[in-house]
Amino acid sequence: MRQSLAILILLFSFHMLLAQDIPTYKFTDLERKISKESAEKTLVLNFWATWCAPCIKELPYFESLHQEGEDLDVKVLLVSLDMAKDKAEKFVEKKQLQSEVVYLDEVDFNAWINKISPDWSGAIPATLFVKPGGKQMFYEGQFTKEELYDKVKSFSYQND
Amino acid sequence: MKWYYVIISVLALGIGLSASIMRESGYQVGDYATDFSLESVNGEMVSLADYEEAKGFIVVFTCNTCPYAKMYEQRIIKLHKAYAEQGYPVVAINPNCPERSPGDSMSEMQNRSKNKNYPFAYLQDKSQETSRTYGATNTPQVYLLNKEEKGKLKIAYIGTIDNNYKDATKADVHYVQDAVDALIAGEKIPQTKTKAIGCTIKWKMT
């Protein structure tokens, strides 16, 4: 009995190790993260949520962008706007997402949407591209893989 | 003969472009809204002109399926209960294409409206023309209309309901409420445009 309990505890702690812990961010944390991550590479920041069907459809393209990040010189950051963080965590674990994910814990949307882009209506999915030097490009809507790659390439390689 | 075609195609392009630009931008605060005739969950066709006594409208683009719309559902009911008698009823419009979002079909709308005792008209924008004309982008989204002389409907506010989507009791700025109160008192609306995260409208596949 004691032994099986020990195994259970072991299994449980192993599970905890595997389970993706997503950090909780306030908007100011996200702003800091954006400037840090875009200092040397093009940052691709995608706003998503587990309940958003078009977001889930395009996630694999961001994952593949993340995997090819080294070659393309991009960093992918997925910002979850889920209502509860554990929903996002379970999803990340189930789908074995490899890109970095953060949870944005803000209830007052109107306070920060325009700071990401004045062009953003508030609908998701939405994606922000930020280049070293601070140049930004915003896109609202769902990408196909080709569209996402085209956007990244044309944005990163375009001369300022 | 050729120049003739060139002129025609340039004109056609121009008309096409301006139509698409108008379609993209939708209404801004201060614009006049057009009326519509949309089918309600009761099977009647409803227009804003039907509400002769109304001083204006709290038009809410909302739906059955969006988690944010559900979180704001009770707040929308409360708005109607607070303001319908004062002349500003809620008129809810479901903009989603039921083929793309089966949970937003007319029969699902009827179920939801019945189960949740909607005290307001819940309308389906089948052609999505009204939602396009208004420039609705996500659910839930409010367009507050104020009736002027000759029944013209001026847009007084566009945006979200309050500043805490998770917990209504913790919201400390109530944009729509403040805007309607200002209209009733004949005062200036403190904030006429806000934004919120919401579910993208499920437009018909073209």
GROMACS .gro file of C-alpha atoms in nm:
model
  366
    1MET     CA    1   0.000   0.000   0.000
    2ARG     CA    2   0.270   0.239   0.105
    3GLN     CA    3   0.469   0.146  -0.202
    4SER     CA    4   0.186   0.215  -0.442
    5LEU     CA    5   0.131   0.549  -0.275
    6ALA     CA    6   0.498   0.630  -0.326
    7ILE     CA    7   0.469   0.538  -0.693
    8LEU     CA    8   0.162   0.755  -0.724
    9ILE     CA    9   0.342   1.049  -0.570
   10LEU     CA   10   0.637   0.990  -0.796
   11LEU     CA   11   0.414   0.973  -1.101
   12PHE     CA   12   0.233   1.284  -0.992
   13SER     CA   13   0.550   1.484  -0.943
   14PHE     CA   14   0.677   1.363  -1.279
   15HIS     CA   15   0.351   1.479  -1.431
   16MET     CA   16   0.397   1.818  -1.267
   17LEU     CA   17   0.743   1.841  -1.416
   18LEU     CA   18   0.608   1.771  -1.761
   19ALA     CA   19   0.306   1.998  -1.733
   20GLN     CA   20   0.383   2.331  -1.894
   21ASP     CA   21   0.378   2.611  -1.644
   22ILE     CA   22   0.279   2.925  -1.822
   23PRO     CA   23   0.393   3.250  -1.664
   24THR     CA   24   0.127   3.507  -1.581
   25TYR     CA   25   0.188   3.849  -1.728
   26LYS     CA   26   0.042   4.190  -1.673
   27PHE     CA   27   0.043   4.417  -1.977
   28THR     CA   28   0.351   4.604  -1.855
   29ASP     CA   29   0.535   4.269  -1.833
   30LEU     CA   30   0.432   4.199  -2.190
   31GLU     CA   31   0.562   4.536  -2.305
   32ARG     CA   32   0.898   4.464  -2.143
   33LYS     CA   33   0.904   4.119  -2.297
   34ILE     CA   34   0.830   4.263  -2.642
   35SER     CA   35   1.122   4.503  -2.630
   36LYS     CA   36   1.356   4.238  -2.489
   37GLU     CA   37   1.266   3.965  -2.738
   38SER     CA   38   1.269   4.194  -3.039
   39ALA     CA   39   1.615   4.337  -2.963
   40GLU     CA   40   1.797   4.089  -3.185
   41LYS     CA   41   1.534   3.893  -3.374
   42THR     CA   42   1.200   3.959  -3.536
   43LEU     CA   43   0.937   3.886  -3.273
   44VAL     CA   44   0.612   3.726  -3.386
   45LEU     CA   45   0.353   3.782  -3.115
   46ASN     CA   46   0.028   3.592  -3.157
   47PHE     CA   47  -0.281   3.657  -2.945
   48TRP     CA   48  -0.492   3.343  -2.908
   49ALA     CA   49  -0.724   3.150  -2.677
   50THR     CA   50  -0.830   2.786  -2.654
   51TRP     CA   51  -1.195   2.877  -2.721
   52CYS     CA   52  -1.108   3.062  -3.043
   53ALA     CA   53  -1.145   2.817  -3.332
   54PRO     CA   54  -0.961   3.020  -3.597
   55CYS     CA   55  -0.674   3.068  -3.348
   56ILE     CA   56  -0.641   2.694  -3.296
   57LYS     CA   57  -0.639   2.639  -3.672
   58GLU     CA   58  -0.343   2.866  -3.730
   59LEU     CA   59  -0.139   2.760  -3.424
   60PRO     CA   60   0.048   2.481  -3.610
   61TYR     CA   61   0.187   2.742  -3.851
   62PHE     CA   62   0.328   2.942  -3.560
   63GLU     CA   63   0.470   2.619  -3.421
   64SER     CA   64   0.648   2.543  -3.745
   65LEU     CA   65   0.767   2.903  -3.760
   66HIS     CA   66   0.909   2.852  -3.412
   67GLN     CA   67   1.085   2.534  -3.521
   68GLU     CA   68   1.239   2.712  -3.818
   69GLY     CA   69   1.306   3.020  -3.607
   70GLU     CA   70   1.682   2.975  -3.608
   71ASP     CA   71   1.702   2.986  -3.987
   72LEU     CA   72   1.452   3.263  -4.026
   73ASP     CA   73   1.582   3.463  -3.730
   74VAL     CA   74   1.242   3.494  -3.567
   75LYS     CA   75   1.111   3.437  -3.217
   76VAL     CA   76   0.752   3.323  -3.166
   77LEU     CA   77   0.558   3.424  -2.856
   78LEU     CA   78   0.203   3.299  -2.802
   79VAL     CA   79  -0.004   3.519  -2.574
   80SER     CA   80  -0.302   3.337  -2.427
   81LEU     CA   81  -0.614   3.542  -2.361
   82ASP     CA   82  -0.800   3.252  -2.205
   83MET     CA   83  -1.031   3.326  -1.917
   84ALA     CA   84  -0.855   3.076  -1.693
   85LYS     CA   85  -0.484   2.998  -1.715
   86ASP     CA   86  -0.524   2.624  -1.655
   87LYS     CA   87  -0.724   2.594  -1.979
   88ALA     CA   88  -0.425   2.723  -2.171
   89GLU     CA   89  -0.185   2.506  -1.971
   90LYS     CA   90  -0.381   2.190  -2.040
   91PHE     CA   91  -0.398   2.275  -2.406
   92VAL     CA   92  -0.026   2.347  -2.429
   93GLU     CA   93   0.047   2.015  -2.264
   94LYS     CA   94  -0.197   1.816  -2.475
   95LYS     CA   95  -0.073   1.963  -2.802
   96GLN     CA   96   0.289   1.964  -2.682
   97LEU     CA   97   0.335   2.321  -2.798
   98GLN     CA   98   0.702   2.411  -2.825
   99SER     CA   99   0.676   2.787  -2.872
  100GLU     CA  100   0.696   3.009  -2.567
  101VAL     CA  101   0.352   3.078  -2.419
  102VAL     CA  102   0.254   3.345  -2.168
  103TYR     CA  103  -0.082   3.414  -2.007
  104LEU     CA  104  -0.203   3.772  -2.014
  105ASP     CA  105  -0.396   3.838  -1.696
  106GLU     CA  106  -0.583   4.160  -1.772
  107VAL     CA  107  -0.957   4.218  -1.741
  108ASP     CA  108  -0.971   4.573  -1.878
  109PHE     CA  109  -0.917   4.519  -2.249
  110ASN     CA  110  -0.976   4.878  -2.350
  111ALA     CA  111  -0.676   4.983  -2.142
  112TRP     CA  112  -0.423   4.807  -2.366
  113ILE     CA  113  -0.563   4.701  -2.707
  114ASN     CA  114  -0.467   5.032  -2.870
  115LYS     CA  115  -0.115   5.002  -2.727
  116ILE     CA  116  -0.065   4.686  -2.934
  117SER     CA  117  -0.215   4.855  -3.238
  118PRO     CA  118  -0.473   5.127  -3.305
  119ASP     CA  119  -0.579   4.911  -3.601
  120TRP     CA  120  -0.686   4.623  -3.376
  121SER     CA  121  -1.064   4.590  -3.334
  122GLY     CA  122  -1.021   4.344  -3.048
  123ALA     CA  123  -1.111   4.033  -3.245
  124ILE     CA  124  -0.870   3.740  -3.225
  125PRO     CA  125  -0.661   3.587  -3.371
  126ALA     CA  126  -0.434   3.888  -3.402
  127THR     CA  127  -0.059   3.899  -3.464
  128LEU     CA  128   0.202   4.165  -3.403
  129PHE     CA  129   0.545   4.156  -3.571
  130VAL     CA  130   0.825   4.358  -3.412
  131LYS     CA  131   1.169   4.404  -3.565
  132PRO     CA  132   1.496   4.497  -3.397
  133GLY     CA  133   1.486   4.874  -3.392
  134GLY     CA  134   1.121   4.871  -3.292
  135LYS     CA  135   0.944   4.872  -3.628
  136GLN     CA  136   0.603   4.705  -3.597
  137MET     CA  137   0.345   4.548  -3.825
  138PHE     CA  138   0.001   4.436  -3.710
  139TYR     CA  139  -0.234   4.179  -3.863
  140GLU     CA  140  -0.587   4.093  -3.752
  141GLY     CA  141  -0.734   3.762  -3.868
  142GLN     CA  142  -0.645   3.404  -3.940
  143PHE     CA  143  -0.334   3.317  -4.141
  144THR     CA  144  -0.272   3.033  -4.383
  145LYS     CA  145   0.077   2.892  -4.347
  146GLU     CA  146   0.186   3.057  -4.671
  147GLU     CA  147   0.046   3.395  -4.570
  148LEU     CA  148   0.220   3.381  -4.233
  149TYR     CA  149   0.556   3.294  -4.386
  150ASP     CA  150   0.517   3.559  -4.656
  151LYS     CA  151   0.438   3.823  -4.395
  152VAL     CA  152   0.736   3.727  -4.180
  153LYS     CA  153   0.976   3.723  -4.471
  154SER     CA  154   0.858   4.044  -4.634
  155PHE     CA  155   0.861   4.220  -4.296
  156SER     CA  156   1.201   4.095  -4.177
  157TYR     CA  157   1.385   4.146  -4.500
  158GLN     CA  158   1.231   4.477  -4.594
  159ASN     CA  159   1.472   4.770  -4.566
  160ASP     CA  160   1.376   5.044  -4.326
  161MET     CA  161  -1.296   5.149  -7.906
  162LYS     CA  162  -1.030   5.042  -7.656
  163TRP     CA  163  -1.032   5.362  -7.450
  164TYR     CA  164  -1.398   5.297  -7.388
  165TYR     CA  165  -1.315   4.972  -7.210
  166VAL     CA  166  -1.040   5.138  -7.014
  167ILE     CA  167  -1.276   5.404  -6.882
  168ILE     CA  168  -1.541   5.145  -6.796
  169SER     CA  169  -1.294   4.927  -6.608
  170VAL     CA  170  -1.141   5.221  -6.423
  171LEU     CA  171  -1.491   5.329  -6.318
  172ALA     CA  172  -1.582   4.976  -6.214
  173LEU     CA  173  -1.259   4.949  -6.015
  174GLY     CA  174  -1.333   5.280  -5.845
  175ILE     CA  175  -1.683   5.177  -5.748
  176GLY     CA  176  -1.557   4.840  -5.630
  177LEU     CA  177  -1.281   4.999  -5.424
  178SER     CA  178  -1.499   5.259  -5.257
  179ALA     CA  179  -1.759   4.990  -5.181
  180SER     CA  180  -1.496   4.775  -5.017
  181ILE     CA  181  -1.352   5.067  -4.820
  182MET     CA  182  -1.697   5.160  -4.691
  183ARG     CA  183  -1.758   4.800  -4.601
  184GLU     CA  184  -1.436   4.779  -4.404
  185SER     CA  185  -1.471   5.095  -4.202
  186GLY     CA  186  -1.836   5.080  -4.090
  187TYR     CA  187  -1.987   5.346  -3.867
  188GLN     CA  188  -1.796   5.587  -3.650
  189VAL     CA  189  -1.932   5.772  -3.350
  190GLY     CA  190  -2.133   6.069  -3.482
  191ASP     CA  191  -2.252   5.889  -3.796
  192TYR     CA  192  -2.620   5.825  -3.860
  193ALA     CA  193  -2.726   5.461  -3.845
  194THR     CA  194  -2.961   5.304  -4.095
  195ASP     CA  195  -3.258   5.102  -3.984
  196PHE     CA  196  -3.293   4.732  -4.065
  197SER     CA  197  -3.557   4.465  -4.084
  198LEU     CA  198  -3.438   4.142  -3.925
  199GLU     CA  199  -3.613   3.827  -3.812
  200SER     CA  200  -3.652   3.788  -3.437
  201VAL     CA  201  -3.669   3.466  -3.236
  202ASN     CA  202  -4.049   3.516  -3.229
  203GLY     CA  203  -4.060   3.490  -3.605
  204GLU     CA  204  -4.149   3.857  -3.657
  205MET     CA  205  -3.953   4.101  -3.864
  206VAL     CA  206  -3.822   4.377  -3.636
  207SER     CA  207  -3.711   4.728  -3.731
  208LEU     CA  208  -3.599   5.012  -3.511
  209ALA     CA  209  -3.883   5.218  -3.657
  210ASP     CA  210  -4.125   4.980  -3.480
  211TYR     CA  211  -4.022   5.130  -3.146
  212GLU     CA  212  -4.209   5.456  -3.177
  213GLU     CA  213  -4.164   5.554  -2.814
  214ALA     CA  214  -3.792   5.483  -2.801
  215LYS     CA  215  -3.547   5.769  -2.750
  216GLY     CA  216  -3.267   5.553  -2.875
  217PHE     CA  217  -3.130   5.201  -2.876
  218ILE     CA  218  -2.864   4.988  -2.717
  219VAL     CA  219  -2.785   4.774  -3.022
  220VAL     CA  220  -2.570   4.479  -2.917
  221PHE     CA  221  -2.400   4.249  -3.165
  222THR     CA  222  -2.383   3.926  -2.969
  223CYS     CA  223  -2.430   3.553  -3.013
  224ASN     CA  224  -2.492   3.218  -2.845
  225THR     CA  225  -2.147   3.073  -2.881
  226CYS     CA  226  -1.882   3.327  -2.787
  227PRO     CA  227  -1.754   3.286  -2.429
  228TYR     CA  228  -1.735   3.665  -2.388
  229ALA     CA  229  -2.091   3.705  -2.510
  230LYS     CA  230  -2.196   3.451  -2.249
  231MET     CA  231  -2.003   3.632  -1.977
  232TYR     CA  232  -2.180   3.955  -2.067
  233GLU     CA  233  -2.524   3.802  -2.120
  234GLN     CA  234  -2.662   3.886  -1.774
  235ARG     CA  235  -2.519   4.236  -1.801
  236ILE     CA  236  -2.700   4.285  -2.134
  237ILE     CA  237  -3.026   4.169  -1.974
  238LYS     CA  238  -2.966   4.415  -1.689
  239LEU     CA  239  -2.905   4.701  -1.931
  240HIS     CA  240  -3.239   4.635  -2.096
  241LYS     CA  241  -3.418   4.614  -1.764
  242ALA     CA  242  -3.261   4.938  -1.647
  243TYR     CA  243  -3.308   5.143  -1.962
  244ALA     CA  244  -3.597   5.007  -2.173
  245GLU     CA  245  -3.849   5.200  -1.968
  246GLN     CA  246  -3.639   5.512  -1.989
  247GLY     CA  247  -3.654   5.490  -2.367
  248TYR     CA  248  -3.337   5.298  -2.449
  249PRO     CA  249  -3.418   4.929  -2.506
  250VAL     CA  250  -3.159   4.667  -2.597
  251VAL     CA  251  -3.188   4.524  -2.946
  252ALA     CA  252  -2.958   4.222  -2.982
  253ILE     CA  253  -2.836   4.112  -3.323
  254ASN     CA  254  -2.664   3.780  -3.387
  255PRO     CA  255  -2.428   3.843  -3.679
  256ASN     CA  256  -2.282   3.493  -3.715
  257CYS     CA  257  -2.335   3.274  -4.020
  258PRO     CA  258  -2.509   2.961  -3.888
  259GLU     CA  259  -2.343   2.741  -4.151
  260ARG     CA  260  -2.007   2.833  -4.000
  261SER     CA  261  -2.132   2.847  -3.643
  262PRO     CA  262  -2.415   2.593  -3.601
  263GLY     CA  263  -2.470   2.702  -3.239
  264ASP     CA  264  -2.596   3.034  -3.375
  265SER     CA  265  -2.882   2.895  -3.587
  266MET     CA  266  -3.229   3.046  -3.547
  267SER     CA  267  -3.351   2.746  -3.345
  268GLU     CA  268  -3.050   2.770  -3.110
  269MET     CA  269  -3.117   3.141  -3.075
  270GLN     CA  270  -3.478   3.063  -2.986
  271ASN     CA  271  -3.363   2.813  -2.722
  272ARG     CA  272  -3.118   3.051  -2.565
  273SER     CA  273  -3.356   3.343  -2.561
  274LYS     CA  274  -3.623   3.123  -2.397
  275ASN     CA  275  -3.393   2.954  -2.144
  276LYS     CA  276  -3.234   3.280  -2.035
  277ASN     CA  277  -3.560   3.478  -2.050
  278TYR     CA  278  -3.430   3.745  -2.283
  279PRO     CA  279  -3.646   4.050  -2.219
  280PHE     CA  280  -3.522   4.213  -2.543
  281ALA     CA  281  -3.555   4.140  -2.914
  282TYR     CA  282  -3.298   3.888  -3.036
  283LEU     CA  283  -3.254   3.916  -3.412
  284GLN     CA  284  -3.069   3.717  -3.672
  285ASP     CA  285  -2.872   3.907  -3.936
  286LYS     CA  286  -2.906   3.642  -4.202
  287SER     CA  287  -2.755   3.839  -4.489
  288GLN     CA  288  -2.499   3.998  -4.252
  289GLU     CA  289  -2.560   4.327  -4.431
  290THR     CA  290  -2.653   4.513  -4.114
  291SER     CA  291  -2.343   4.390  -3.931
  292ARG     CA  292  -2.129   4.491  -4.229
  293THR     CA  293  -2.292   4.833  -4.254
  294TYR     CA  294  -2.245   4.899  -3.884
  295GLY     CA  295  -1.887   4.774  -3.903
  296ALA     CA  296  -1.926   4.520  -3.623
  297THR     CA  297  -1.606   4.322  -3.575
  298ASN     CA  298  -1.651   4.097  -3.275
  299THR     CA  299  -1.905   3.982  -3.019
  300PRO     CA  300  -2.022   4.129  -2.790
  301GLN     CA  301  -2.009   4.484  -2.923
  302VAL     CA  302  -2.242   4.773  -2.845
  303TYR     CA  303  -2.364   5.056  -3.070
  304LEU     CA  304  -2.559   5.311  -2.871
  305LEU     CA  305  -2.798   5.508  -3.091
  306ASN     CA  306  -2.970   5.831  -2.997
  307LYS     CA  307  -3.288   5.941  -3.174
  308GLU     CA  308  -3.286   6.294  -3.306
  309GLU     CA  309  -3.555   6.497  -3.481
  310LYS     CA  310  -3.729   6.317  -3.768
  311GLY     CA  311  -3.625   5.986  -3.615
  312LYS     CA  312  -3.265   6.007  -3.730
  313LEU     CA  313  -3.043   5.774  -3.526
  314LYS     CA  314  -2.706   5.918  -3.433
  315ILE     CA  315  -2.434   5.687  -3.305
  316ALA     CA  316  -2.336   5.804  -2.958
  317TYR     CA  317  -2.107   5.524  -2.844
  318ILE     CA  318  -1.933   5.218  -2.988
  319GLY     CA  319  -1.757   4.956  -2.781
  320THR     CA  320  -1.763   4.733  -2.480
  321ILE     CA  321  -1.996   4.727  -2.179
  322ASP     CA  322  -1.757   4.777  -1.887
  323ASN     CA  323  -1.395   4.741  -1.783
  324ASN     CA  324  -1.393   4.395  -1.623
  325TYR     CA  325  -1.504   4.108  -1.843
  326LYS     CA  326  -1.447   3.844  -1.577
  327ASP     CA  327  -1.639   3.993  -1.291
  328ALA     CA  328  -1.920   4.244  -1.331
  329THR     CA  329  -1.906   4.335  -0.963
  330LYS     CA  330  -1.543   4.440  -0.995
  331ALA     CA  331  -1.596   4.662  -1.299
  332ASP     CA  332  -1.558   5.024  -1.194
  333VAL     CA  333  -1.617   5.193  -1.528
  334HIS     CA  334  -1.949   5.111  -1.696
  335TYR     CA  335  -1.911   5.258  -2.042
  336VAL     CA  336  -2.258   5.183  -2.180
  337GLN     CA  337  -2.440   5.273  -1.860
  338ASP     CA  338  -2.247   5.599  -1.832
  339ALA     CA  339  -2.319   5.680  -2.195
  340VAL     CA  340  -2.695   5.619  -2.165
  341ASP     CA  341  -2.708   5.813  -1.839
  342ALA     CA  342  -2.535   6.103  -2.011
  343LEU     CA  343  -2.784   6.095  -2.300
  344ILE     CA  344  -3.076   6.094  -2.058
  345ALA     CA  345  -2.927   6.381  -1.858
  346GLY     CA  346  -2.837   6.570  -2.176
  347GLU     CA  347  -2.472   6.567  -2.081
  348LYS     CA  348  -2.154   6.484  -2.268
  349ILE     CA  349  -2.070   6.113  -2.290
  350PRO     CA  350  -1.743   6.059  -2.097
  351GLN     CA  351  -1.600   5.800  -2.337
  352THR     CA  352  -1.751   5.742  -2.680
  353LYS     CA  353  -1.528   5.464  -2.815
  354THR     CA  354  -1.376   5.162  -2.644
  355LYS     CA  355  -1.240   4.826  -2.751
  356ALA     CA  356  -1.253   4.476  -2.612
  357ILE     CA  357  -1.123   4.133  -2.699
  358GLY     CA  358  -1.402   3.932  -2.851
  359CYS     CA  359  -1.487   3.652  -3.089
  360THR     CA  360  -1.446   3.733  -3.455
  361ILE     CA  361  -1.776   3.748  -3.640
  362LYS     CA  362  -1.819   3.431  -3.843
  363TRP     CA  363  -1.871   3.583  -4.187
  364LYS     CA  364  -2.014   3.376  -4.469
  365MET     CA  365  -1.758   3.208  -4.688
  366THR     CA  366  -1.756   3.396  -5.015
   0.00000   0.00000   0.00000
